[in-house]
């Protein structure tokens, strides 16, 4: 009921978290994260709704809403570059993901500022359909990222088969790196693996400077986490002048 009400009453919102260059600290893009407005007008994270929405078959509607909001934000803010998450249900459903690609295709002027994130475990679950979806996104001009990389098991063969641009390292391995030697070895290996395939790497959940220093030392390209800024509903870019970007 909560999900349907939010969709019907347009009570979903996007919050923006910076993903920064590891060396300069300058934002390279922002991730658009889903938030919802509850009945009291409070803004809360909506991640808890996604597993429920997947079970109920409503997550496709949420994905479409996220794409529509992202497109609107890119029109409104010409300086914005945004990544958005697409659920596994949508990414591997050839009966549904054309709705996503058609929405994006009708806004082709924005695609060079759009990054679509698909989780690793989903990508591996139905590799053939994921590849087909990713290829369509790339043909439209979007960049594509594998999210939560390291949570699943991607072989060299599968990684080579996936035509993606960015690997976002699972935050559970990047958090408290300086105090966990096992995670240090694993994250460094993932960064080296990504660079072997000439892919950009993003370390998620970076919360302190010692962890950031290690990641820079290992050659990570980009970092994301509260050390560099929390997700905010306030857009960090100016809006387009009247009559522009529409």
mmCIF file of C-alpha atoms in Angstrom:
data_model
loop_
_atom_site.group_PDB
_atom_site.id
_atom_site.type_symbol
_atom_site.label_atom_id
_atom_site.label_comp_id
_atom_site.label_asym_id
_atom_site.label_seq_id
_atom_site.Cartn_x
_atom_site.Cartn_y
_atom_site.Cartn_z
ATOM 1 C CA UNK A 1 0.000 0.000 0.000
ATOM 2 C CA UNK A 2 2.843 2.349 0.896
ATOM 3 C CA UNK A 3 4.601 1.725 -2.407
ATOM 4 C CA UNK A 4 1.472 2.222 -4.510
ATOM 5 C CA UNK A 5 0.607 5.405 -2.633
ATOM 6 C CA UNK A 6 4.090 6.833 -3.193
ATOM 7 C CA UNK A 7 3.896 6.050 -6.910
ATOM 8 C CA UNK A 8 0.400 7.471 -7.279
ATOM 9 C CA UNK A 9 1.089 10.620 -5.260
ATOM 10 C CA UNK A 10 4.624 11.241 -6.601
ATOM 11 C CA UNK A 11 6.156 10.933 -3.149
ATOM 12 C CA UNK A 12 9.422 9.379 -4.247
ATOM 13 C CA UNK A 13 12.427 11.712 -4.280
ATOM 14 C CA UNK A 14 16.072 11.560 -5.340
ATOM 15 C CA UNK A 15 18.962 12.321 -3.031
ATOM 16 C CA UNK A 16 22.384 12.992 -4.536
ATOM 17 C CA UNK A 17 25.672 11.664 -3.168
ATOM 18 C CA UNK A 18 28.977 12.734 -4.738
ATOM 19 C CA UNK A 19 31.380 10.231 -6.283
ATOM 20 C CA UNK A 20 34.729 12.027 -6.270
ATOM 21 C CA UNK A 21 38.015 11.775 -8.096
ATOM 22 C CA UNK A 22 40.379 9.901 -5.770
ATOM 23 C CA UNK A 23 43.226 12.375 -6.276
ATOM 24 C CA UNK A 24 41.530 15.760 -6.560
ATOM 25 C CA UNK A 25 38.410 15.139 -4.477
ATOM 26 C CA UNK A 26 36.316 16.852 -7.159
ATOM 27 C CA UNK A 27 32.942 15.167 -7.852
ATOM 28 C CA UNK A 28 33.009 13.181 -11.108
ATOM 29 C CA UNK A 29 29.291 12.387 -10.840
ATOM 30 C CA UNK A 30 26.573 11.921 -8.225
ATOM 31 C CA UNK A 31 24.595 8.791 -7.452
ATOM 32 C CA UNK A 32 20.824 9.341 -7.428
ATOM 33 C CA UNK A 33 19.508 7.483 -4.389
ATOM 34 C CA UNK A 34 15.824 6.765 -3.829
ATOM 35 C CA UNK A 35 14.018 8.446 -0.934
ATOM 36 C CA UNK A 36 10.338 8.540 -0.042
ATOM 37 C CA UNK A 37 8.105 11.019 1.715
ATOM 38 C CA UNK A 38 6.030 9.318 4.399
ATOM 39 C CA UNK A 39 2.517 10.264 5.442
ATOM 40 C CA UNK A 40 3.897 12.754 7.983
ATOM 41 C CA UNK A 41 5.986 14.500 5.351
ATOM 42 C CA UNK A 42 9.279 13.055 6.600
ATOM 43 C CA UNK A 43 11.889 12.008 4.027
ATOM 44 C CA UNK A 44 13.284 8.519 4.633
ATOM 45 C CA UNK A 45 15.453 6.058 2.737
ATOM 46 C CA UNK A 46 13.459 3.750 0.488
ATOM 47 C CA UNK A 47 15.913 0.855 0.221
ATOM 48 C CA UNK A 48 13.793 -1.277 2.558
ATOM 49 C CA UNK A 49 10.957 -1.169 0.017
ATOM 50 C CA UNK A 50 12.906 -2.684 -2.868
ATOM 51 C CA UNK A 51 12.919 -6.354 -1.707
ATOM 52 C CA UNK A 52 9.200 -6.064 -0.932
ATOM 53 C CA UNK A 53 8.520 -4.374 -4.265
ATOM 54 C CA UNK A 54 10.379 -7.162 -6.077
ATOM 55 C CA UNK A 55 8.215 -9.817 -4.401
ATOM 56 C CA UNK A 56 5.035 -7.910 -5.241
ATOM 57 C CA UNK A 57 6.076 -7.221 -8.839
ATOM 58 C CA UNK A 58 6.069 -3.451 -8.254
ATOM 59 C CA UNK A 59 9.789 -2.818 -8.522
ATOM 60 C CA UNK A 60 9.533 -2.300 -12.282
ATOM 61 C CA UNK A 61 7.284 0.700 -11.645
ATOM 62 C CA UNK A 62 9.781 2.070 -9.134
ATOM 63 C CA UNK A 63 12.616 1.623 -11.645
ATOM 64 C CA UNK A 64 10.634 3.525 -14.255
ATOM 65 C CA UNK A 65 9.914 6.307 -11.756
ATOM 66 C CA UNK A 66 13.627 6.554 -10.884
ATOM 67 C CA UNK A 67 14.556 6.824 -14.564
ATOM 68 C CA UNK A 68 11.915 9.512 -15.096
ATOM 69 C CA UNK A 69 13.138 11.511 -12.075
ATOM 70 C CA UNK A 70 16.762 11.167 -13.178
ATOM 71 C CA UNK A 71 15.925 12.384 -16.680
ATOM 72 C CA UNK A 72 14.025 15.348 -15.195
ATOM 73 C CA UNK A 73 17.002 16.202 -12.973
ATOM 74 C CA UNK A 74 19.426 16.056 -15.906
ATOM 75 C CA UNK A 75 17.166 18.359 -17.927
ATOM 76 C CA UNK A 76 16.893 20.784 -15.020
ATOM 77 C CA UNK A 77 20.613 20.777 -14.164
ATOM 78 C CA UNK A 78 22.835 20.840 -17.284
ATOM 79 C CA UNK A 79 25.979 20.463 -15.143
ATOM 80 C CA UNK A 80 24.743 17.276 -13.486
ATOM 81 C CA UNK A 81 26.091 13.818 -14.234
ATOM 82 C CA UNK A 82 24.096 11.096 -12.506
ATOM 83 C CA UNK A 83 24.168 7.380 -11.861
ATOM 84 C CA UNK A 84 20.978 5.485 -11.091
ATOM 85 C CA UNK A 85 20.237 1.959 -9.954
ATOM 86 C CA UNK A 86 18.116 -0.460 -11.949
ATOM 87 C CA UNK A 87 16.824 -3.528 -10.113
ATOM 88 C CA UNK A 88 17.724 -7.025 -11.166
ATOM 89 C CA UNK A 89 14.084 -7.769 -11.907
ATOM 90 C CA UNK A 90 14.052 -5.087 -14.587
ATOM 91 C CA UNK A 91 17.595 -5.570 -15.889
ATOM 92 C CA UNK A 92 16.999 -9.237 -16.728
ATOM 93 C CA UNK A 93 13.407 -8.996 -17.987
ATOM 94 C CA UNK A 94 13.291 -8.559 -21.787
ATOM 95 C CA UNK A 95 9.555 -7.887 -21.554
ATOM 96 C CA UNK A 96 10.120 -4.882 -19.325
ATOM 97 C CA UNK A 97 13.546 -3.265 -19.799
ATOM 98 C CA UNK A 98 12.532 -1.920 -23.247
ATOM 99 C CA UNK A 99 10.350 0.543 -21.312
ATOM 100 C CA UNK A 100 13.533 1.816 -19.646
ATOM 101 C CA UNK A 101 15.554 1.977 -22.857
ATOM 102 C CA UNK A 102 12.682 3.703 -24.703
ATOM 103 C CA UNK A 103 12.499 6.375 -21.991
ATOM 104 C CA UNK A 104 16.235 6.932 -22.291
ATOM 105 C CA UNK A 105 16.159 6.861 -26.106
ATOM 106 C CA UNK A 106 13.590 9.674 -26.147
ATOM 107 C CA UNK A 107 16.090 11.790 -24.151
ATOM 108 C CA UNK A 108 19.182 10.937 -26.172
ATOM 109 C CA UNK A 109 20.771 14.353 -25.543
ATOM 110 C CA UNK A 110 21.217 13.399 -21.868
ATOM 111 C CA UNK A 111 22.747 9.950 -22.156
ATOM 112 C CA UNK A 112 26.382 11.070 -22.032
ATOM 113 C CA UNK A 113 25.605 12.294 -18.486
ATOM 114 C CA UNK A 114 23.857 9.111 -17.363
ATOM 115 C CA UNK A 115 25.364 6.019 -15.712
ATOM 116 C CA UNK A 116 23.187 2.953 -15.104
ATOM 117 C CA UNK A 117 24.198 0.709 -12.187
ATOM 118 C CA UNK A 118 23.406 -3.023 -12.088
ATOM 119 C CA UNK A 119 24.419 -5.191 -9.124
ATOM 120 C CA UNK A 120 27.002 -7.900 -9.732
ATOM 121 C CA UNK A 121 24.925 -10.766 -8.353
ATOM 122 C CA UNK A 122 22.071 -9.801 -10.672
ATOM 123 C CA UNK A 123 24.350 -9.528 -13.690
ATOM 124 C CA UNK A 124 25.685 -13.016 -13.078
ATOM 125 C CA UNK A 125 22.214 -14.446 -12.428
ATOM 126 C CA UNK A 126 21.176 -14.015 -16.048
ATOM 127 C CA UNK A 127 24.300 -13.034 -17.897
ATOM 128 C CA UNK A 128 22.813 -13.272 -21.390
ATOM 129 C CA UNK A 129 19.920 -10.893 -20.721
ATOM 130 C CA UNK A 130 22.150 -8.542 -18.722
ATOM 131 C CA UNK A 131 24.581 -8.312 -21.632
ATOM 132 C CA UNK A 132 21.697 -7.563 -24.006
ATOM 133 C CA UNK A 133 20.383 -4.804 -21.727
ATOM 134 C CA UNK A 134 23.847 -3.320 -21.194
ATOM 135 C CA UNK A 135 24.562 -3.296 -24.928
ATOM 136 C CA UNK A 136 21.338 -1.391 -25.580
ATOM 137 C CA UNK A 137 22.248 1.170 -22.911
ATOM 138 C CA UNK A 138 25.725 1.579 -24.368
ATOM 139 C CA UNK A 139 24.292 1.989 -27.876
ATOM 140 C CA UNK A 140 22.159 4.850 -26.520
ATOM 141 C CA UNK A 141 25.260 6.568 -25.149
ATOM 142 C CA UNK A 142 24.929 5.652 -21.461
ATOM 143 C CA UNK A 143 27.790 4.446 -19.314
ATOM 144 C CA UNK A 144 27.159 1.284 -17.303
ATOM 145 C CA UNK A 145 28.513 0.288 -13.893
ATOM 146 C CA UNK A 146 28.528 -3.013 -12.040
ATOM 147 C CA UNK A 147 27.521 -2.206 -8.462
ATOM 148 C CA UNK A 148 28.553 -4.133 -5.321
ATOM 149 C CA UNK A 149 31.430 -5.728 -7.221
ATOM 150 C CA UNK A 150 33.050 -8.423 -5.087
ATOM 151 C CA UNK A 151 29.791 -9.535 -3.466
ATOM 152 C CA UNK A 152 29.335 -12.201 -6.119
ATOM 153 C CA UNK A 153 31.904 -14.173 -8.049
ATOM 154 C CA UNK A 154 32.737 -12.764 -11.453
ATOM 155 C CA UNK A 155 35.160 -14.860 -13.452
ATOM 156 C CA UNK A 156 37.607 -13.339 -15.919
ATOM 157 C CA UNK A 157 35.447 -14.729 -18.703
ATOM 158 C CA UNK A 158 32.254 -13.109 -17.426
ATOM 159 C CA UNK A 159 33.944 -9.806 -16.722
ATOM 160 C CA UNK A 160 35.288 -9.721 -20.258
ATOM 161 C CA UNK A 161 31.818 -10.524 -21.601
ATOM 162 C CA UNK A 162 30.134 -7.644 -19.774
ATOM 163 C CA UNK A 163 30.521 -4.431 -21.824
ATOM 164 C CA UNK A 164 30.648 -2.116 -18.793
ATOM 165 C CA UNK A 165 32.716 0.966 -17.981
ATOM 166 C CA UNK A 166 32.872 1.101 -14.190
ATOM 167 C CA UNK A 167 33.166 -1.329 -11.276
ATOM 168 C CA UNK A 168 31.843 -0.110 -7.933
ATOM 169 C CA UNK A 169 33.526 -2.103 -5.189
ATOM 170 C CA UNK A 170 31.174 -3.507 -2.558
ATOM 171 C CA UNK A 171 31.161 -1.129 0.397
ATOM 172 C CA UNK A 172 31.294 -3.905 2.980
ATOM 173 C CA UNK A 173 34.897 -4.545 1.898
ATOM 174 C CA UNK A 174 35.884 -0.875 1.639
ATOM 175 C CA UNK A 175 34.599 0.146 5.078
ATOM 176 C CA UNK A 176 37.218 0.155 7.871
ATOM 177 C CA UNK A 177 39.930 -0.954 5.480
ATOM 178 C CA UNK A 178 42.765 0.268 7.673
ATOM 179 C CA UNK A 179 41.705 -2.172 10.421
ATOM 180 C CA UNK A 180 41.129 -5.276 8.288
ATOM 181 C CA UNK A 181 44.087 -6.872 6.506
ATOM 182 C CA UNK A 182 41.897 -9.465 4.728
ATOM 183 C CA UNK A 183 39.779 -6.731 3.155
ATOM 184 C CA UNK A 184 42.900 -4.798 2.236
ATOM 185 C CA UNK A 185 44.202 -7.729 0.206
ATOM 186 C CA UNK A 186 40.797 -8.346 -1.401
ATOM 187 C CA UNK A 187 40.129 -4.717 -2.365
ATOM 188 C CA UNK A 188 43.629 -4.250 -3.768
ATOM 189 C CA UNK A 189 43.149 -7.411 -5.852
ATOM 190 C CA UNK A 190 39.777 -6.160 -7.158
ATOM 191 C CA UNK A 191 41.310 -2.823 -8.173
ATOM 192 C CA UNK A 192 44.145 -4.603 -9.988
ATOM 193 C CA UNK A 193 41.614 -6.885 -11.708
ATOM 194 C CA UNK A 194 39.532 -3.939 -12.863
ATOM 195 C CA UNK A 195 42.543 -2.127 -14.231
ATOM 196 C CA UNK A 196 43.534 -5.263 -16.161
ATOM 197 C CA UNK A 197 40.265 -4.826 -18.062
ATOM 198 C CA UNK A 198 40.767 -1.038 -18.296
ATOM 199 C CA UNK A 199 37.706 -0.357 -16.139
ATOM 200 C CA UNK A 200 37.268 2.586 -13.779
ATOM 201 C CA UNK A 201 36.910 1.682 -10.104
ATOM 202 C CA UNK A 202 34.765 3.271 -7.413
ATOM 203 C CA UNK A 203 35.278 2.482 -3.725
ATOM 204 C CA UNK A 204 32.003 2.806 -1.790
ATOM 205 C CA UNK A 205 31.402 3.488 1.924
ATOM 206 C CA UNK A 206 34.655 5.408 2.422
ATOM 207 C CA UNK A 207 34.266 6.963 5.866
ATOM 208 C CA UNK A 208 37.735 8.067 7.007
ATOM 209 C CA UNK A 209 40.989 9.457 5.670
ATOM 210 C CA UNK A 210 43.233 6.438 6.517
ATOM 211 C CA UNK A 211 40.993 4.221 4.357
ATOM 212 C CA UNK A 212 40.983 6.818 1.572
ATOM 213 C CA UNK A 213 44.791 7.015 1.694
ATOM 214 C CA UNK A 214 45.092 3.239 1.235
ATOM 215 C CA UNK A 215 42.683 3.298 -1.698
ATOM 216 C CA UNK A 216 44.642 6.107 -3.383
ATOM 217 C CA UNK A 217 47.848 4.136 -2.854
ATOM 218 C CA UNK A 218 46.310 1.150 -4.657
ATOM 219 C CA UNK A 219 45.194 3.281 -7.585
ATOM 220 C CA UNK A 220 41.418 3.446 -7.106
ATOM 221 C CA UNK A 221 39.939 5.970 -9.535
ATOM 222 C CA UNK A 222 36.916 7.283 -7.622
ATOM 223 C CA UNK A 223 35.555 7.213 -4.078
ATOM 224 C CA UNK A 224 32.118 7.559 -2.514
ATOM 225 C CA UNK A 225 31.116 7.803 1.126
ATOM 226 C CA UNK A 226 30.279 10.161 3.946
ATOM 227 C CA UNK A 227 33.909 11.334 4.072
ATOM 228 C CA UNK A 228 33.174 13.199 0.831
ATOM 229 C CA UNK A 229 29.527 14.089 1.436
ATOM 230 C CA UNK A 230 26.276 12.485 2.500
ATOM 231 C CA UNK A 231 23.339 12.058 0.144
ATOM 232 C CA UNK A 232 21.284 15.256 -0.009
ATOM 233 C CA UNK A 233 17.933 16.200 -1.498
ATOM 234 C CA UNK A 234 19.403 19.595 -2.338
ATOM 235 C CA UNK A 235 20.771 19.620 -5.879
ATOM 236 C CA UNK A 236 24.436 20.713 -5.862
ATOM 237 C CA UNK A 237 24.213 22.276 -9.323
ATOM 238 C CA UNK A 238 22.445 25.390 -10.654
ATOM 239 C CA UNK A 239 19.182 24.916 -12.510
ATOM 240 C CA UNK A 240 18.987 25.659 -16.227
ATOM 241 C CA UNK A 241 17.880 29.124 -17.224
ATOM 242 C CA UNK A 242 14.215 29.494 -18.197
ATOM 243 C CA UNK A 243 13.549 27.826 -21.516
ATOM 244 C CA UNK A 244 16.742 25.751 -21.421
ATOM 245 C CA UNK A 245 17.171 22.043 -20.759
ATOM 246 C CA UNK A 246 13.516 21.191 -21.276
#
